[in-house]
Short mmCIF file of C-alpha atoms in Angstrom, two decimals:
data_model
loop_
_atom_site.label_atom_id
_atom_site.label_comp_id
_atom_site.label_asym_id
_atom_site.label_seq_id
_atom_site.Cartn_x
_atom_site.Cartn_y
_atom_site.Cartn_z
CA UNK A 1 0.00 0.00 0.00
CA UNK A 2 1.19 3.59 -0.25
CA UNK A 3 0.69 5.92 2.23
CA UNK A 4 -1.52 8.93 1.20
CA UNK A 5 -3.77 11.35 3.07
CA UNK A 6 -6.88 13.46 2.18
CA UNK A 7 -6.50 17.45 2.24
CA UNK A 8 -9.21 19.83 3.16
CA UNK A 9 -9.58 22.89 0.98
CA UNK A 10 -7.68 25.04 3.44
CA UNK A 11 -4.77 22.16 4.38
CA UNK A 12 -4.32 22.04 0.52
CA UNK A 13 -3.68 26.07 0.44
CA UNK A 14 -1.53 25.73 3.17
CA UNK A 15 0.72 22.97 1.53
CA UNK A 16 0.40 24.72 -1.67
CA UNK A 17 -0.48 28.48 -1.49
CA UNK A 18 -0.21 29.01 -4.80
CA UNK A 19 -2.57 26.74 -6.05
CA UNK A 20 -6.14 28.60 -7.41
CA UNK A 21 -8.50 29.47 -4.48
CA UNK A 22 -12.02 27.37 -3.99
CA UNK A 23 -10.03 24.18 -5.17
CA UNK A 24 -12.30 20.97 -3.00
CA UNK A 25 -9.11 19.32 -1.33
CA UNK A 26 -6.50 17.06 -2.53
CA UNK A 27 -4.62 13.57 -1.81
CA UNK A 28 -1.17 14.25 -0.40
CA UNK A 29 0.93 11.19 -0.95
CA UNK A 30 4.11 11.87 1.14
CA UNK A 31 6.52 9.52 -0.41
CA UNK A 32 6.43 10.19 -4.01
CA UNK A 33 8.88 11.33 -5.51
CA UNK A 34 10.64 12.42 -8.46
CA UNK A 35 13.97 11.79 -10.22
CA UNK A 36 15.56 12.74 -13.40
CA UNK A 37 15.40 10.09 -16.19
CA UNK A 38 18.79 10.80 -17.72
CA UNK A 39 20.65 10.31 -14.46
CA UNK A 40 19.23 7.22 -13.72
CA UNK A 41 19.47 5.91 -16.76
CA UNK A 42 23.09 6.88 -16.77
CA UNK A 43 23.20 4.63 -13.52
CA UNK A 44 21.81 2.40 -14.25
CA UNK A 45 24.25 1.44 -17.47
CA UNK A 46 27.30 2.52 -15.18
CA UNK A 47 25.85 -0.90 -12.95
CA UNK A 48 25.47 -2.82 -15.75
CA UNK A 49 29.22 -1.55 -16.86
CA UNK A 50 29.92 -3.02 -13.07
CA UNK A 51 28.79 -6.34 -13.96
CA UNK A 52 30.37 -6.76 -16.67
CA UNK A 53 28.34 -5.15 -19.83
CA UNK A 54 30.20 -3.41 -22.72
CA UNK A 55 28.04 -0.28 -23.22
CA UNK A 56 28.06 0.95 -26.45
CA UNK A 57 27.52 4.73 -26.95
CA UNK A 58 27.09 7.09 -30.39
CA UNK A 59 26.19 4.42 -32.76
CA UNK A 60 22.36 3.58 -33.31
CA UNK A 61 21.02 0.18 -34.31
CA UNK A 62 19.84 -0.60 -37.82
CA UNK A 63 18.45 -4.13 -37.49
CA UNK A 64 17.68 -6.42 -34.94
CA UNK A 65 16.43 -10.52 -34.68
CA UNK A 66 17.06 -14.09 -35.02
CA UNK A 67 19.50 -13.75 -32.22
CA UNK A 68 21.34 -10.89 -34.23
CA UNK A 69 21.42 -6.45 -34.54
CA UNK A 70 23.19 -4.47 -36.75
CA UNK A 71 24.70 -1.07 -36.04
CA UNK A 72 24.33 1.70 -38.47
CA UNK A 73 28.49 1.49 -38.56
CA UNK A 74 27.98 -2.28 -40.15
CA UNK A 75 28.99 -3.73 -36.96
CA UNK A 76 27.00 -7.41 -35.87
CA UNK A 77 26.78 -8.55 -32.46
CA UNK A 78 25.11 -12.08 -32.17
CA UNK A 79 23.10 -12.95 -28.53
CA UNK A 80 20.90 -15.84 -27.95
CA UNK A 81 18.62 -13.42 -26.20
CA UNK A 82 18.76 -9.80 -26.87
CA UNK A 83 16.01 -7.33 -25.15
CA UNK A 84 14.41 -4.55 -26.77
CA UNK A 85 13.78 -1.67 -24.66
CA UNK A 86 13.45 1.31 -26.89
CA UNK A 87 10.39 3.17 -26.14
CA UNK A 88 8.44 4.82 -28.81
CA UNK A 89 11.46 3.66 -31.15
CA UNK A 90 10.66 0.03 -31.09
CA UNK A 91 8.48 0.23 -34.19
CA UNK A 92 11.47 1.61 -36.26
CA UNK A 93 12.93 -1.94 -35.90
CA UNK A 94 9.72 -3.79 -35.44
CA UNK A 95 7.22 -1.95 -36.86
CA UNK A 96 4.75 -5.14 -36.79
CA UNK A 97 4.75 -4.72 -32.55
CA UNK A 98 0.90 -3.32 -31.11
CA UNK A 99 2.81 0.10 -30.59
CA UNK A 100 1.39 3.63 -31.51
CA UNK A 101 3.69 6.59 -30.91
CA UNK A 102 2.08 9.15 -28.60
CA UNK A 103 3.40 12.41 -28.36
CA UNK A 104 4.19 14.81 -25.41
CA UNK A 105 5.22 18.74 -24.96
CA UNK A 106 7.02 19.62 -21.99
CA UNK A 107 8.01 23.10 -20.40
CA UNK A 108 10.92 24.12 -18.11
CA UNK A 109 10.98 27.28 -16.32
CA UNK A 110 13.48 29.08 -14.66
CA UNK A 111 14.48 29.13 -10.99
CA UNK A 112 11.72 30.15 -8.47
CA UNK A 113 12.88 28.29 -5.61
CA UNK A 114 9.47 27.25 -3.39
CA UNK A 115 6.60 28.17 -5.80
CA UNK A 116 5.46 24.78 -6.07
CA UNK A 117 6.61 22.20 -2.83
CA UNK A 118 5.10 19.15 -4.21
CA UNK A 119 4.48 17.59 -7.54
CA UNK A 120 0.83 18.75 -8.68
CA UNK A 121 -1.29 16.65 -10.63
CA UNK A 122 -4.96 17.06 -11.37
CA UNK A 123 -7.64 14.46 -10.54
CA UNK A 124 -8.46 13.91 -14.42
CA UNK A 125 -5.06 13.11 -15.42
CA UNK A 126 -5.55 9.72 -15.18
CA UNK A 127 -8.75 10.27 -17.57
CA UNK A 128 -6.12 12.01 -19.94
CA UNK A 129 -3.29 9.52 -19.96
CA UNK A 130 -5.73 7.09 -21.02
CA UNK A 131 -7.92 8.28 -23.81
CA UNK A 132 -7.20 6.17 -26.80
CA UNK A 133 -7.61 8.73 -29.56
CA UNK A 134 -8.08 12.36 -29.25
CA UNK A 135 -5.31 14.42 -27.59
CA UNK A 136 -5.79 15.70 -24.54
CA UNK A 137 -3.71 18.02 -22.03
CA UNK A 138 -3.72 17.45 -18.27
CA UNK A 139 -2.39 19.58 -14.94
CA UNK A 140 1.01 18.44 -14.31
CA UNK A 141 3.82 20.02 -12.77
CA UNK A 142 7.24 18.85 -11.32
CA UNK A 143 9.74 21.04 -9.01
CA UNK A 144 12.96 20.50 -9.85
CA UNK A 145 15.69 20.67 -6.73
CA UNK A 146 16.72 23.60 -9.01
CA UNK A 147 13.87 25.31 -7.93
CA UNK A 148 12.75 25.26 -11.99
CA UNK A 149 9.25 23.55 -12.56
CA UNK A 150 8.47 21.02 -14.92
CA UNK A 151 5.43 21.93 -16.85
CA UNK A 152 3.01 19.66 -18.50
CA UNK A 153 1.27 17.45 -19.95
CA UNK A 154 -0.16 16.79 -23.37
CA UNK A 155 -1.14 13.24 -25.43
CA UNK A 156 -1.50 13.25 -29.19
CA UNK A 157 -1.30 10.37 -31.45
CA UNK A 158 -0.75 10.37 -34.84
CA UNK A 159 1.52 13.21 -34.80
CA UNK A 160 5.05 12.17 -36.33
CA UNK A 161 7.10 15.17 -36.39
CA UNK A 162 8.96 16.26 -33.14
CA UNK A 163 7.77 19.92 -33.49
CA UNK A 164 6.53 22.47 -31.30
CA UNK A 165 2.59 21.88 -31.89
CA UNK A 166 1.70 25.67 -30.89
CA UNK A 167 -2.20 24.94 -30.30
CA UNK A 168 -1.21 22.05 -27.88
CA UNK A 169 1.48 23.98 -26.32
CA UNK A 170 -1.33 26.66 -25.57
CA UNK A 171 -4.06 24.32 -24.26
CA UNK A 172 -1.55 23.18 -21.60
CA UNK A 173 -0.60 26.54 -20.53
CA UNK A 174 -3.98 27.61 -20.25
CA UNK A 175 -4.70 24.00 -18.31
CA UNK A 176 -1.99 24.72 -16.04
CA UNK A 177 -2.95 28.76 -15.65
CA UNK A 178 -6.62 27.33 -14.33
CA UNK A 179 -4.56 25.59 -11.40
CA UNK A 180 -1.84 28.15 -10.79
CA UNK A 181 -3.13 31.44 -11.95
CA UNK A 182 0.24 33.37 -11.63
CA UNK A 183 1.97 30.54 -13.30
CA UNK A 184 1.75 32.78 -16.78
CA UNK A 185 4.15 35.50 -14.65
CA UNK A 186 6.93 32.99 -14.73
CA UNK A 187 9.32 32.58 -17.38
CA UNK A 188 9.91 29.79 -19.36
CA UNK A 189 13.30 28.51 -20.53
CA UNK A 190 12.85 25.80 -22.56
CA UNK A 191 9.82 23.82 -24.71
CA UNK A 192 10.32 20.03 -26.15
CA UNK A 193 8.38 17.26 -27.17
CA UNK A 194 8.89 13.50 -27.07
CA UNK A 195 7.31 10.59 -28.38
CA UNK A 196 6.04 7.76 -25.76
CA UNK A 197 5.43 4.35 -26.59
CA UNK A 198 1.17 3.38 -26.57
CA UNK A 199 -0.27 -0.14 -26.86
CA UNK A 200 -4.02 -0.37 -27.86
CA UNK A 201 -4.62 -2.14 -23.66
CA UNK A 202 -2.60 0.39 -21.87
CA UNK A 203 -0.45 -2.39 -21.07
CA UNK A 204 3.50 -2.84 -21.34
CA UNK A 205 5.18 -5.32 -23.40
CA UNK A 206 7.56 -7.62 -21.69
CA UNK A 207 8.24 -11.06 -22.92
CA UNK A 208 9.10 -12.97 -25.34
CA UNK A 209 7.71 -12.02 -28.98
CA UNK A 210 5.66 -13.50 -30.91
CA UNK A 211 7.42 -14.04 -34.37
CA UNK A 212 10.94 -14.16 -32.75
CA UNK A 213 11.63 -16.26 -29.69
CA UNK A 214 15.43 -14.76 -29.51
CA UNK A 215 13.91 -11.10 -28.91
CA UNK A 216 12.59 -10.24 -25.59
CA UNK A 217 10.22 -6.54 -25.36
CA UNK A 218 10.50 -4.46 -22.75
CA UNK A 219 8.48 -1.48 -24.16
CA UNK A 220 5.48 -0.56 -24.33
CA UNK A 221 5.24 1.04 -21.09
CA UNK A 222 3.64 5.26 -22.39
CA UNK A 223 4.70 7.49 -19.57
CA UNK A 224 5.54 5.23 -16.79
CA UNK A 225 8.85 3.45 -18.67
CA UNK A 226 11.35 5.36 -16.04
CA UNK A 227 8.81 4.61 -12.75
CA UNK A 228 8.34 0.70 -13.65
CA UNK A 229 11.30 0.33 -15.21
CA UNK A 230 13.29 -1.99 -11.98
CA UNK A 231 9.80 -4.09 -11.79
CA UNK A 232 10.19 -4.64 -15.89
CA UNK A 233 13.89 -5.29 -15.63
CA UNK A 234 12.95 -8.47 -12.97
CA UNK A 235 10.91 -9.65 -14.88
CA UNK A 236 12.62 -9.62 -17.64
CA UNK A 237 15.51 -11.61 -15.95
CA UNK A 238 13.28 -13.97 -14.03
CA UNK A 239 12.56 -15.03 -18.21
CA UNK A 240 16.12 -15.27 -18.53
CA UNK A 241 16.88 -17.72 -15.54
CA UNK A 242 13.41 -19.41 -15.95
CA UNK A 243 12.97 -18.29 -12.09
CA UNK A 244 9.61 -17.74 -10.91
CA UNK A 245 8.53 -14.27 -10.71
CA UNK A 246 7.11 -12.67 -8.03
CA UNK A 247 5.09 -10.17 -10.20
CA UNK A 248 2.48 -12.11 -12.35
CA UNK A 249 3.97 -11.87 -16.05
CA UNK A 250 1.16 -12.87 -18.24
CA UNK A 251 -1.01 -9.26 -18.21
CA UNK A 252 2.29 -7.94 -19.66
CA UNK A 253 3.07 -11.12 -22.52
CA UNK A 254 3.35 -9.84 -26.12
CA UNK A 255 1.82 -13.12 -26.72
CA UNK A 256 -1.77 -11.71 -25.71
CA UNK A 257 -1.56 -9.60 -29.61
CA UNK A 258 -0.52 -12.55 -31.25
CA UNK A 259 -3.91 -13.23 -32.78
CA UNK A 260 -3.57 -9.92 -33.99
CA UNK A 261 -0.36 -10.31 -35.35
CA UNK A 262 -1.48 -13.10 -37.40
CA UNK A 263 -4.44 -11.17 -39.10
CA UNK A 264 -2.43 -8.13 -39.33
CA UNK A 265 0.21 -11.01 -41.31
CA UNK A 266 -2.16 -12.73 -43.74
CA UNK A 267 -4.02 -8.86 -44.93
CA UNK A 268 -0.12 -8.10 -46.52
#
């Protein structure tokens, strides 16, 4: 269980005295927390280096399977098992996996030490992370240890190219103004987008796949990949070792598209 506790209106402007007046309450959930995905994933491959991995930097993959991937360099590295965990980018090398790319803008500000003290999120985000078709922007905002805040968020599918989408962009701000009215006041440094990796369930891929038993998925995951990605990375070697794992693997199995694999097959 994790711990959490219900704010009145006036405990939630105390915690958070910036927030918009005549807001109901809130859920205060004292040991979230936040990191910075760069760092950890930098830590996470410095451990692996630990243990023995060759890590491989600068040179991006070209083609993967049947216990084989190519770098773009020409370079071929054989494995008996080799895991994709690529995110959004999956598709480029296996563009039959049940994987939509989902796009996201995100703000930075500068520094204003104490404006916000906790991550914010609105009650609907939940409603927006999981709409399966028209975009949608949600209340979401990070401080950094910086003091800068992280400003989003926004969902769009079908939207390939990685720029600034200025109606989105605006929708957010103005989602994020109704919550923190002198937000606006503040000045932004920075404005990016990424792409996250969507399955039609909402569900993670992590297993074996379908058409190639040497390639294990690990994607999948939309915004969470950074949050679950220790949980995905045990199961992942309970596979490996044929261990029992203590998380149940089969809501996750690519295997559960494989019908729809097959159909998707036979219409080329």
């Amino acid at each position: 269980s994790v711990p959490s506790r219900l704010l009145t209106a006036s405990e939630l402007a105390k915690e958070e005295p910036n927030l918009a007046k005549g807001l109901a309450g809130g859920l205060l959930v004292p040991e979230d927390g936040v990191v910075y995905p760069p760092v950890v994933a930098r830590q996470l491959a410095l451990n692996a280096e630990k243990l023995g991995a060759s890590l491989i930097v600068g040179c991006a993959i070209s083609r993967i399977g049947q216990g084989y991937l190519t770098l773009v360099d020409g370079t071929e590295i054989h494995a008996e098992r080799i895991v994709l965990a690529l995110g959004a980018d999956s598709v480029d090398l296996c563009p039959d996996l049940p994987i939509r790319k989902r796009k996201g803008h995100l703000v930075i500000t500068d520094r204003y030490p104490g404006y916000v003290r906790h991550q914010l999120v609105e009650l609907g985000y939940l409603k927006s992370a999981h709409r399966t078709s028209a975009d949608s922007v949600a209340f979401n905002v990070q401080p950094r240890k910086t003091g800068q805040l992280l400003i989003g968020s926004s969902r769009q599918f079908d939207a390939d190219h990685s720029g600034i989408d200025r109606q989105i962009l605006t929708s957010m701000l103005t989602r994020a103004t109704a919550y923190l009215p002198s937000i606006g006041e503040l000045r932004a440094i920075r404005v990016w987008t990424g792409f996250r990796a969507a399955t039609p369930d909402k569900l993670p891929l992590i297993g074996p796949d379908v058409n190639d038993s040497s390639l294990l998925l690990a994607t999948g995951h939309e915004g969470l990949g950074i949050a679950t990605s220790l949980a995905t990375a045990q199961l992942i070697a309970d596979m490996l070792t044929n261990q029992h794992s203590a998380i149940a693997p089969e809501p996750y199995l690519p295997a559960r598209y494989a019908h729809t694999a097959l159909v998707a097959g036979l219409g080329h």
